[in-house]
Amino acid sequence: MAVRESASKQGKAVAGEADPLAEQGGRSTAQKLGFWGFATGLILVLVVGVGIALSAAVKAYTRAEQRYDAENRVSLTHIAIRQAEQHAQITRAQIVATQADADKRFAEAVGIRRAQDEISRTLTGNYLQYEAIQAQKAVATSGRNNTLIYVPSGGNGVPLVQDPQTVNRLRPTPAP
């Protein structure tokens, strides 16, 4: 039978027909299917491998991103703590400054009170009259010629000094 097949093959070649095995590179259909199956399986394994690798890379990237986010949150927390400490220092400095200002005002008040106590012990009516006379002299020599001096007939004898413009404002205006 092998002789018949080879003769029929030779006859077809002689008759001008092309040999199907020669055109296919000497491969049979089963070999072709095996090759394509192997290639398809290899591609499938590569695709699955690439998918697994991408999945692992995404997970690793996500973990790295979470780690960096956590580090950023820690850094931001440290910054917030430093700002809070600075704010607390500023507040403490303001409290100290306010306390110092209060102490200064208290010391001034004590000084004023001591001065008033001393003045009230040593101040006499004669001294007040002397000061009033000195004020009248200062007004008289100030160069303002429109100053009026009223001398009351009171017990202490201290005159009142008043500006004529102020006196005119206190008087009611006459009706037309």
Short mmCIF file of C-alpha atoms in Angstrom, two decimals:
data_model
loop_
_atom_site.label_atom_id
_atom_site.label_comp_id
_atom_site.label_asym_id
_atom_site.label_seq_id
_atom_site.Cartn_x
_atom_site.Cartn_y
_atom_site.Cartn_z
CA MET A 1 0.00 0.00 0.00
CA ALA A 2 2.91 2.29 0.72
CA VAL A 3 3.97 1.77 -2.85
CA ARG A 4 0.60 2.83 -4.11
CA GLU A 5 0.58 5.99 -2.03
CA SER A 6 4.02 6.94 -3.12
CA ALA A 7 3.08 6.27 -6.76
CA SER A 8 -0.06 8.33 -6.38
CA LYS A 9 1.98 11.11 -4.83
CA GLN A 10 4.42 10.96 -7.62
CA GLY A 11 1.64 10.89 -10.14
CA LYS A 12 0.06 13.98 -8.70
CA ALA A 13 3.38 15.72 -8.73
CA VAL A 14 3.84 14.72 -12.30
CA ALA A 15 0.33 15.77 -13.25
CA GLY A 16 1.02 19.28 -11.94
CA GLU A 17 -0.95 19.01 -8.72
CA ALA A 18 0.63 20.39 -5.62
CA ASP A 19 1.32 18.13 -2.69
CA PRO A 20 -0.66 19.37 0.39
CA LEU A 21 2.07 18.21 2.80
CA ALA A 22 4.72 20.03 0.77
CA GLU A 23 2.73 23.26 0.91
CA GLN A 24 2.27 22.97 4.66
CA GLY A 25 5.94 22.55 5.25
CA GLY A 26 5.58 18.87 5.81
CA ARG A 27 3.28 19.21 8.85
CA SER A 28 0.05 17.44 9.39
CA THR A 29 -3.14 18.99 10.77
CA ALA A 30 -2.56 17.38 14.13
CA GLN A 31 0.85 18.99 14.34
CA LYS A 32 -0.62 22.34 13.42
CA LEU A 33 -3.31 22.02 16.06
CA GLY A 34 -0.71 20.98 18.61
CA PHE A 35 1.45 23.98 17.76
CA TRP A 36 -1.46 26.41 17.98
CA GLY A 37 -2.65 24.82 21.20
CA PHE A 38 0.81 25.13 22.68
CA ALA A 39 1.09 28.76 21.51
CA THR A 40 -2.35 29.57 22.88
CA GLY A 41 -1.51 27.94 26.22
CA LEU A 42 1.78 29.80 26.37
CA ILE A 43 0.02 33.12 25.65
CA LEU A 44 -2.61 32.28 28.26
CA VAL A 45 0.10 31.51 30.83
CA LEU A 46 1.87 34.76 29.96
CA VAL A 47 -1.36 36.78 30.26
CA VAL A 48 -2.17 35.18 33.60
CA GLY A 49 1.40 35.75 34.78
CA VAL A 50 1.30 39.39 33.72
CA GLY A 51 -2.09 39.78 35.46
CA ILE A 52 -0.72 38.29 38.67
CA ALA A 53 2.37 40.47 38.44
CA LEU A 54 0.24 43.58 37.88
CA SER A 55 -2.00 42.63 40.78
CA ALA A 56 1.02 42.20 43.04
CA ALA A 57 2.47 45.50 41.80
CA VAL A 58 -0.83 47.30 42.50
CA LYS A 59 -0.95 45.80 46.00
CA ALA A 60 2.65 46.78 46.63
CA TYR A 61 2.00 50.28 45.32
CA THR A 62 -1.11 50.55 47.49
CA ARG A 63 0.86 49.43 50.56
CA ALA A 64 3.64 51.90 49.77
CA GLU A 65 1.10 54.66 49.23
CA GLN A 66 -0.57 53.84 52.56
CA ARG A 67 2.83 53.88 54.28
CA TYR A 68 3.67 57.27 52.76
CA ASP A 69 0.23 58.59 53.73
CA ALA A 70 0.80 57.40 57.30
CA GLU A 71 4.23 59.08 57.35
CA ASN A 72 2.65 62.29 56.03
CA ARG A 73 -0.02 62.15 58.75
CA VAL A 74 2.71 61.70 61.36
CA SER A 75 4.63 64.67 59.92
CA LEU A 76 1.48 66.80 59.89
CA THR A 77 0.77 65.80 63.48
CA HIS A 78 4.30 66.83 64.49
CA ILE A 79 3.80 70.17 62.73
CA ALA A 80 0.46 70.68 64.49
CA ILE A 81 2.08 69.86 67.85
CA ARG A 82 4.88 72.38 67.20
CA GLN A 83 2.32 75.03 66.22
CA ALA A 84 0.31 74.31 69.37
CA GLU A 85 3.47 74.60 71.49
CA GLN A 86 4.34 77.90 69.81
CA HIS A 87 0.80 79.17 70.37
CA ALA A 88 1.03 78.12 74.02
CA GLN A 89 4.36 79.98 74.35
CA ILE A 90 2.83 83.08 72.79
CA THR A 91 -0.14 82.84 75.14
CA ARG A 92 2.18 82.44 78.15
CA ALA A 93 4.21 85.46 76.98
CA GLN A 94 1.02 87.51 76.61
CA ILE A 95 -0.08 86.47 80.11
CA VAL A 96 3.33 87.47 81.52
CA ALA A 97 3.18 90.81 79.67
CA THR A 98 -0.36 91.44 80.93
CA GLN A 99 0.70 90.58 84.48
CA ALA A 100 3.69 92.92 84.19
CA ASP A 101 1.42 95.70 82.91
CA ALA A 102 -1.00 95.10 85.79
CA ASP A 103 1.90 95.18 88.27
CA LYS A 104 3.11 98.44 86.71
CA ARG A 105 -0.34 100.03 86.93
CA PHE A 106 -0.68 98.83 90.54
CA ALA A 107 2.71 100.35 91.40
CA GLU A 108 1.64 103.64 89.74
CA ALA A 109 -1.62 103.60 91.68
CA VAL A 110 0.26 103.01 94.94
CA GLY A 111 2.60 105.89 94.08
CA ILE A 112 -0.30 108.19 93.23
CA ARG A 113 -2.08 107.24 96.42
CA ARG A 114 1.04 107.94 98.51
CA ALA A 115 1.44 111.29 96.75
CA GLN A 116 -2.20 112.15 97.41
CA ASP A 117 -1.86 111.15 101.05
CA GLU A 118 1.23 113.35 101.41
CA ILE A 119 -0.47 116.27 99.65
CA SER A 120 -3.61 115.96 101.75
CA ARG A 121 -1.50 116.00 104.95
CA THR A 122 0.54 119.03 103.95
CA LEU A 123 -1.90 120.99 101.76
CA THR A 124 -3.31 124.11 103.37
CA GLY A 125 -5.75 126.77 102.29
CA ASN A 126 -2.96 129.31 102.07
CA TYR A 127 -1.02 127.10 99.66
CA LEU A 128 -4.11 126.70 97.45
CA GLN A 129 -4.61 130.47 97.44
CA TYR A 130 -0.94 130.92 96.45
CA GLU A 131 -1.38 128.48 93.55
CA ALA A 132 -4.55 130.29 92.41
CA ILE A 133 -2.70 133.61 92.36
CA GLN A 134 0.12 132.05 90.33
CA ALA A 135 -2.43 130.72 87.83
CA GLN A 136 -3.99 134.20 87.51
CA LYS A 137 -0.57 135.70 86.79
CA ALA A 138 0.10 133.04 84.14
CA VAL A 139 -3.24 133.81 82.45
CA ALA A 140 -2.66 137.56 82.62
CA THR A 141 0.76 137.25 80.97
CA SER A 142 -0.29 134.66 78.37
CA GLY A 143 -1.16 137.26 75.75
CA ARG A 144 -4.83 136.43 75.60
CA ASN A 145 -6.67 139.70 76.23
CA ASN A 146 -10.14 138.21 76.22
CA THR A 147 -9.88 136.33 79.53
CA LEU A 148 -12.28 137.35 82.29
CA ILE A 149 -11.48 136.84 85.96
CA TYR A 150 -14.29 136.57 88.49
CA VAL A 151 -13.46 137.15 92.11
CA PRO A 152 -16.01 135.45 94.32
CA SER A 153 -16.66 136.64 97.81
CA GLY A 154 -16.46 133.10 99.18
CA GLY A 155 -14.75 131.88 102.27
CA ASN A 156 -11.59 130.60 100.63
CA GLY A 157 -11.13 133.58 98.30
CA VAL A 158 -10.11 131.62 95.19
CA PRO A 159 -11.26 133.35 91.97
CA LEU A 160 -12.73 131.50 88.99
CA VAL A 161 -11.09 132.02 85.60
CA GLN A 162 -13.35 131.64 82.58
CA ASP A 163 -13.12 132.14 78.81
CA PRO A 164 -15.66 134.66 77.46
CA GLN A 165 -16.60 132.34 74.59
CA THR A 166 -17.65 129.73 77.14
CA VAL A 167 -19.61 132.34 79.10
CA ASN A 168 -21.50 133.39 75.96
CA ARG A 169 -22.43 129.80 75.16
CA LEU A 170 -23.98 129.33 78.58
CA ARG A 171 -26.24 132.40 78.24
CA PRO A 172 -29.53 131.89 76.46
CA THR A 173 -29.84 133.74 73.17
CA PRO A 174 -32.44 136.54 73.12
CA ALA A 175 -35.59 135.99 71.07
CA PRO A 176 -35.89 138.12 67.88
#
